[in-house]
mmCIF file of C-alpha atoms and ligand atoms in Angstrom:
data_model
loop_
_atom_site.group_PDB
_atom_site.id
_atom_site.type_symbol
_atom_site.label_atom_id
_atom_site.label_comp_id
_atom_site.label_asym_id
_atom_site.label_seq_id
_atom_site.Cartn_x
_atom_site.Cartn_y
_atom_site.Cartn_z
ATOM 1 C CA MET Z 17 -14.193 10.389 -19.075
ATOM 2 C CA SER Z 18 -11.927 10.556 -16.062
ATOM 3 C CA SER Z 19 -9.233 7.914 -15.649
ATOM 4 C CA ILE Z 20 -9.367 5.974 -12.415
ATOM 5 C CA ALA Z 21 -6.583 3.783 -11.004
ATOM 6 C CA ILE Z 22 -6.616 1.435 -8.037
ATOM 7 C CA VAL Z 23 -3.495 1.161 -5.870
ATOM 8 C CA PRO Z 24 -4.013 -1.977 -3.784
ATOM 9 C CA GLY Z 25 -2.062 -3.397 -0.881
ATOM 10 C CA THR Z 26 -2.127 -4.685 2.654
ATOM 11 C CA PHE Z 27 -0.590 -1.453 3.994
ATOM 12 C CA ASP Z 28 0.456 -2.980 7.319
ATOM 13 C CA PRO Z 29 1.495 -0.213 7.804
ATOM 14 C CA ILE Z 30 1.674 2.252 4.896
ATOM 15 C CA THR Z 31 5.322 3.241 4.255
ATOM 16 C CA ASN Z 32 6.996 6.048 2.315
ATOM 17 C CA GLY Z 33 7.495 3.518 -0.492
ATOM 18 C CA HIS Z 34 3.715 3.057 -0.791
ATOM 19 C CA VAL Z 35 3.245 6.853 -0.698
ATOM 20 C CA ASP Z 36 5.832 7.190 -3.489
ATOM 21 C CA ILE Z 37 3.788 4.846 -5.736
ATOM 22 C CA ILE Z 38 0.492 6.574 -4.831
ATOM 23 C CA LYS Z 39 2.050 9.935 -5.809
ATOM 24 C CA ARG Z 40 3.277 8.557 -9.131
ATOM 25 C CA ALA Z 41 -0.196 7.149 -9.887
ATOM 26 C CA ASN Z 42 -1.784 10.453 -8.829
ATOM 27 C CA ARG Z 43 0.327 12.347 -11.386
ATOM 28 C CA ILE Z 44 -0.987 10.199 -14.224
ATOM 29 C CA PHE Z 45 -4.587 9.344 -13.347
ATOM 30 C CA ASP Z 46 -7.452 11.747 -12.554
ATOM 31 C CA GLU Z 47 -8.604 9.675 -9.609
ATOM 32 C CA VAL Z 48 -6.727 7.193 -7.454
ATOM 33 C CA ILE Z 49 -8.380 4.756 -5.089
ATOM 34 C CA VAL Z 50 -6.024 3.248 -2.532
ATOM 35 C CA ALA Z 51 -7.548 -0.157 -1.845
ATOM 36 C CA VAL Z 52 -6.706 -1.661 1.527
ATOM 37 C CA ALA Z 53 -7.069 -5.435 1.298
ATOM 38 C CA VAL Z 54 -8.400 -7.670 4.069
ATOM 39 C CA ASN Z 55 -5.615 -10.148 3.248
ATOM 40 C CA SER Z 56 -6.532 -13.139 5.353
ATOM 41 C CA GLY Z 57 -3.299 -14.872 4.274
ATOM 42 C CA LYS Z 58 -1.116 -12.528 6.347
ATOM 43 C CA SER Z 59 -1.401 -11.963 10.085
ATOM 44 C CA PRO Z 60 -1.192 -8.201 10.234
ATOM 45 C CA MET Z 61 -0.010 -5.923 13.032
ATOM 46 C CA PHE Z 62 -3.001 -3.648 12.364
ATOM 47 C CA ASP Z 63 -6.470 -5.054 11.731
ATOM 48 C CA PHE Z 64 -8.474 -4.212 8.605
ATOM 49 C CA LYS Z 65 -10.233 -1.184 10.102
ATOM 50 C CA GLU Z 66 -7.007 0.195 11.602
ATOM 51 C CA ARG Z 67 -5.156 -0.199 8.304
ATOM 52 C CA ILE Z 68 -7.897 1.680 6.444
ATOM 53 C CA GLU Z 69 -7.851 4.515 9.023
ATOM 54 C CA LEU Z 70 -4.068 4.739 9.154
ATOM 55 C CA THR Z 71 -3.707 4.705 5.364
ATOM 56 C CA ARG Z 72 -6.416 7.379 5.074
ATOM 57 C CA ASP Z 73 -4.744 9.575 7.721
ATOM 58 C CA VAL Z 74 -1.384 9.362 5.954
ATOM 59 C CA VAL Z 75 -2.896 10.016 2.496
ATOM 60 C CA ASN Z 76 -4.838 13.022 3.860
ATOM 61 C CA SER Z 77 -1.657 14.409 5.431
ATOM 62 C CA GLU Z 78 0.109 14.546 2.029
ATOM 63 C CA SER Z 79 -0.820 17.931 0.523
ATOM 64 C CA GLU Z 80 0.546 16.850 -2.869
ATOM 65 C CA LEU Z 81 -2.125 14.156 -3.163
ATOM 66 C CA VAL Z 82 -5.349 15.404 -4.749
ATOM 67 C CA GLY Z 83 -8.245 13.185 -5.797
ATOM 68 C CA VAL Z 84 -7.032 10.206 -3.785
ATOM 69 C CA GLU Z 85 -9.537 8.119 -1.818
ATOM 70 C CA VAL Z 86 -8.873 5.244 0.567
ATOM 71 C CA GLU Z 87 -11.263 2.301 0.750
ATOM 72 C CA GLY Z 88 -11.247 -1.157 2.283
ATOM 73 C CA VAL Z 89 -11.696 -4.054 -0.124
ATOM 74 C CA LYS Z 90 -13.121 -7.497 0.468
ATOM 75 C CA GLY Z 91 -13.315 -9.987 -2.388
ATOM 76 C CA LEU Z 92 -11.654 -9.893 -5.770
ATOM 77 C CA LEU Z 93 -9.702 -6.796 -6.671
ATOM 78 C CA VAL Z 94 -10.786 -6.928 -10.314
ATOM 79 C CA ASP Z 95 -14.431 -6.904 -9.177
ATOM 80 C CA PHE Z 96 -13.719 -3.902 -6.994
ATOM 81 C CA ALA Z 97 -11.991 -2.160 -9.927
ATOM 82 C CA LYS Z 98 -14.990 -2.845 -12.170
ATOM 83 C CA SER Z 99 -17.440 -1.575 -9.538
ATOM 84 C CA ARG Z 100 -15.532 1.719 -9.381
ATOM 85 C CA GLY Z 101 -15.141 2.087 -13.144
ATOM 86 C CA ALA Z 102 -11.342 1.669 -12.894
ATOM 87 C CA LYS Z 103 -9.469 0.087 -15.784
ATOM 88 C CA VAL Z 104 -6.056 0.159 -14.178
ATOM 89 C CA ILE Z 105 -4.447 -1.426 -11.122
ATOM 90 C CA VAL Z 106 -1.093 0.092 -10.162
ATOM 91 C CA ARG Z 107 1.488 -1.896 -8.212
ATOM 92 C CA GLY Z 108 4.984 -1.015 -7.072
ATOM 93 C CA LEU Z 109 7.982 -3.011 -8.234
ATOM 94 C CA ARG Z 110 10.971 -2.830 -5.952
ATOM 95 C CA ALA Z 111 13.487 -5.517 -6.694
ATOM 96 C CA VAL Z 112 13.519 -8.611 -8.886
ATOM 97 C CA SER Z 113 12.100 -10.471 -5.885
ATOM 98 C CA ASP Z 114 8.712 -8.767 -6.403
ATOM 99 C CA PHE Z 115 8.546 -9.827 -10.017
ATOM 100 C CA GLU Z 116 7.458 -13.450 -9.821
ATOM 101 C CA TYR Z 117 4.574 -12.815 -7.437
ATOM 102 C CA GLU Z 118 3.416 -9.806 -9.448
ATOM 103 C CA LEU Z 119 3.579 -11.775 -12.703
ATOM 104 C CA GLN Z 120 1.361 -14.502 -11.224
ATOM 105 C CA MET Z 121 -1.108 -11.950 -9.950
ATOM 106 C CA ALA Z 122 -1.155 -10.055 -13.258
ATOM 107 C CA PHE Z 123 -1.912 -13.206 -15.252
ATOM 108 C CA MET Z 124 -4.598 -14.295 -12.808
ATOM 109 C CA ASN Z 125 -6.237 -10.866 -12.821
ATOM 110 C CA ARG Z 126 -6.156 -10.818 -16.620
ATOM 111 C CA ARG Z 127 -7.856 -14.188 -16.706
ATOM 112 C CA LEU Z 128 -10.503 -12.966 -14.243
ATOM 113 C CA ASN Z 129 -11.119 -9.708 -16.094
ATOM 114 C CA SER Z 130 -9.211 -8.843 -19.262
ATOM 115 C CA ASP Z 131 -10.575 -5.270 -19.227
ATOM 116 C CA VAL Z 132 -8.441 -4.360 -16.220
ATOM 117 C CA GLU Z 133 -4.777 -3.617 -16.921
ATOM 118 C CA MET Z 134 -1.970 -3.952 -14.363
ATOM 119 C CA ILE Z 135 0.648 -1.182 -14.428
ATOM 120 C CA TYR Z 136 3.942 -1.373 -12.526
ATOM 121 C CA MET Z 137 5.908 1.557 -11.216
ATOM 122 C CA MET Z 138 9.352 1.752 -9.628
ATOM 123 C CA PRO Z 139 9.819 3.902 -6.530
ATOM 124 C CA TYR Z 140 12.816 6.111 -5.802
ATOM 125 C CA ILE Z 141 15.833 3.889 -5.290
ATOM 126 C CA LYS Z 142 15.913 4.868 -1.594
ATOM 127 C CA TYR Z 143 12.600 3.016 -1.130
ATOM 128 C CA SER Z 144 13.574 0.010 -3.217
ATOM 129 C CA PHE Z 145 14.514 -2.094 -0.255
ATOM 130 C CA LEU Z 146 11.748 -0.909 2.011
ATOM 131 C CA SER Z 147 8.824 -3.102 3.043
ATOM 132 C CA SER Z 148 6.167 -2.985 5.756
ATOM 133 C CA SER Z 149 7.669 -6.141 7.290
ATOM 134 C CA ILE Z 150 11.162 -4.702 7.573
ATOM 135 C CA VAL Z 151 9.763 -1.518 9.122
ATOM 136 C CA LYS Z 152 7.914 -3.609 11.739
ATOM 137 C CA ASP Z 153 11.029 -5.679 12.468
ATOM 138 C CA VAL Z 154 13.213 -2.613 12.950
ATOM 139 C CA PHE Z 155 10.592 -0.923 15.129
ATOM 140 C CA ILE Z 156 9.997 -3.968 17.351
ATOM 141 C CA ASN Z 157 13.740 -4.203 17.910
ATOM 142 C CA GLY Z 158 14.000 -0.567 18.936
ATOM 143 C CA GLY Z 159 15.444 0.869 15.707
ATOM 144 C CA ASP Z 160 14.699 4.266 14.164
ATOM 145 C CA ILE Z 161 12.076 4.096 11.386
ATOM 146 C CA ASN Z 162 11.742 7.846 10.954
ATOM 147 C CA GLN Z 163 12.992 7.919 7.354
ATOM 148 C CA PHE Z 164 10.695 5.122 6.243
ATOM 149 C CA VAL Z 165 7.209 5.954 7.515
ATOM 150 C CA SER Z 166 5.143 9.003 8.426
ATOM 151 C CA ASN Z 167 5.072 10.239 12.032
ATOM 152 C CA ILE Z 168 1.392 9.308 12.030
ATOM 153 C CA VAL Z 169 2.428 5.669 11.566
ATOM 154 C CA ILE Z 170 5.174 5.861 14.201
ATOM 155 C CA ASN Z 171 2.728 7.230 16.768
ATOM 156 C CA ARG Z 172 0.158 4.562 15.977
ATOM 157 C CA MET Z 173 2.812 1.823 16.238
ATOM 158 C CA LYS Z 174 4.031 3.198 19.557
ATOM 159 C CA ASN Z 175 0.468 3.293 20.889
ATOM 160 C CA LYS Z 176 -0.149 -0.253 19.822
ATOM 161 C CA PHE Z 177 3.016 -1.559 21.436
ATOM 162 C CA PHE Z 178 2.970 0.438 24.619
ATOM 163 C CA ASN Z 179 -0.676 -0.480 25.154
ATOM 164 C CA LYS Z 180 0.206 -4.120 24.743
ATOM 165 C CA GLY Z 181 3.009 -3.675 27.243
ATOM 166 C CA VAL Z 182 5.696 -4.702 24.765
ATOM 167 C CA ALA Z 183 9.038 -3.101 25.590
ATOM 168 C CA VAL Z 184 10.192 -0.747 22.851
ATOM 169 C CA LYS Z 185 12.872 1.914 23.109
HETATM 170 P P1 ADP J 211 0.612 -6.815 -0.766
HETATM 171 O O1 ADP J 211 0.349 -7.744 0.382
HETATM 172 O O2 ADP J 211 -0.561 -6.638 -1.677
HETATM 173 O O3 ADP J 211 1.903 -7.046 -1.509
HETATM 174 P P2 ADP J 211 1.865 -4.468 0.375
HETATM 175 O O4 ADP J 211 1.200 -3.450 1.232
HETATM 176 O O5 ADP J 211 3.019 -5.208 0.935
HETATM 177 O O6 ADP J 211 0.680 -5.406 -0.047
HETATM 178 O O7 ADP J 211 2.306 -3.804 -0.993
HETATM 179 C C1 ADP J 211 1.368 -3.175 -1.819
HETATM 180 C C2 ADP J 211 2.050 -2.701 -3.092
HETATM 181 O O8 ADP J 211 2.990 -1.697 -2.772
HETATM 182 C C3 ADP J 211 2.809 -3.792 -3.835
HETATM 183 O O9 ADP J 211 2.713 -3.546 -5.223
HETATM 184 C C4 ADP J 211 4.219 -3.584 -3.390
HETATM 185 O O10 ADP J 211 5.141 -4.033 -4.350
HETATM 186 C C5 ADP J 211 4.246 -2.074 -3.279
HETATM 187 N N1 ADP J 211 5.265 -1.619 -2.354
HETATM 188 C C6 ADP J 211 5.450 -1.975 -1.068
HETATM 189 N N2 ADP J 211 6.531 -1.352 -0.552
HETATM 190 C C7 ADP J 211 7.018 -0.588 -1.555
HETATM 191 C C8 ADP J 211 8.144 0.262 -1.687
HETATM 192 N N3 ADP J 211 9.011 0.436 -0.688
HETATM 193 N N4 ADP J 211 8.336 0.880 -2.850
HETATM 194 C C9 ADP J 211 7.488 0.671 -3.882
HETATM 195 N N5 ADP J 211 6.435 -0.130 -3.856
HETATM 196 C C10 ADP J 211 6.195 -0.754 -2.696
#
């Protein structure tokens, strides 16, 4: 039986840190499903559909990634995992600051479905301090985000901002 892992997130937008975790999961599991969450709690730069498209475009541009699908997810992640026959949810752990939130989520998911296991992976140290929010902040203030996200993301961010008439360098 093939092993399937879910890599969930908001991906607003997908960064090289996310890609690092997807690659690590891809080396271990036969199939990886990148699950883009609706995440009503955050007010994203890109809407649900845009985040799915952008994440899919970036994943498809990475030749190293084989057997990786991107899907949008509404509802409980553990239910999504079950519906896809996945027993594992992979999350990235950057700094200690991620730990408390991840611990809460892991215990809640276990209570909701004890058949699904959470696995945590650390990215390369160079991505340890990278987040979608910091990328957006730097971009909005005219900084260079080239080392942190794919060109596909940069172009989409530029489009979004120039179309809105927001001044960006
Ligand atoms: P969420 O809102 O679910 O936290 P994110 O898109 O911010 O969604 O993050 C999704 C997952 O990717 C989380 O497990 C997060 O810790 C991980 N992640 C985000 N940025 C990085 C990074 N730079 N390196 C490693 N993991 C990361």
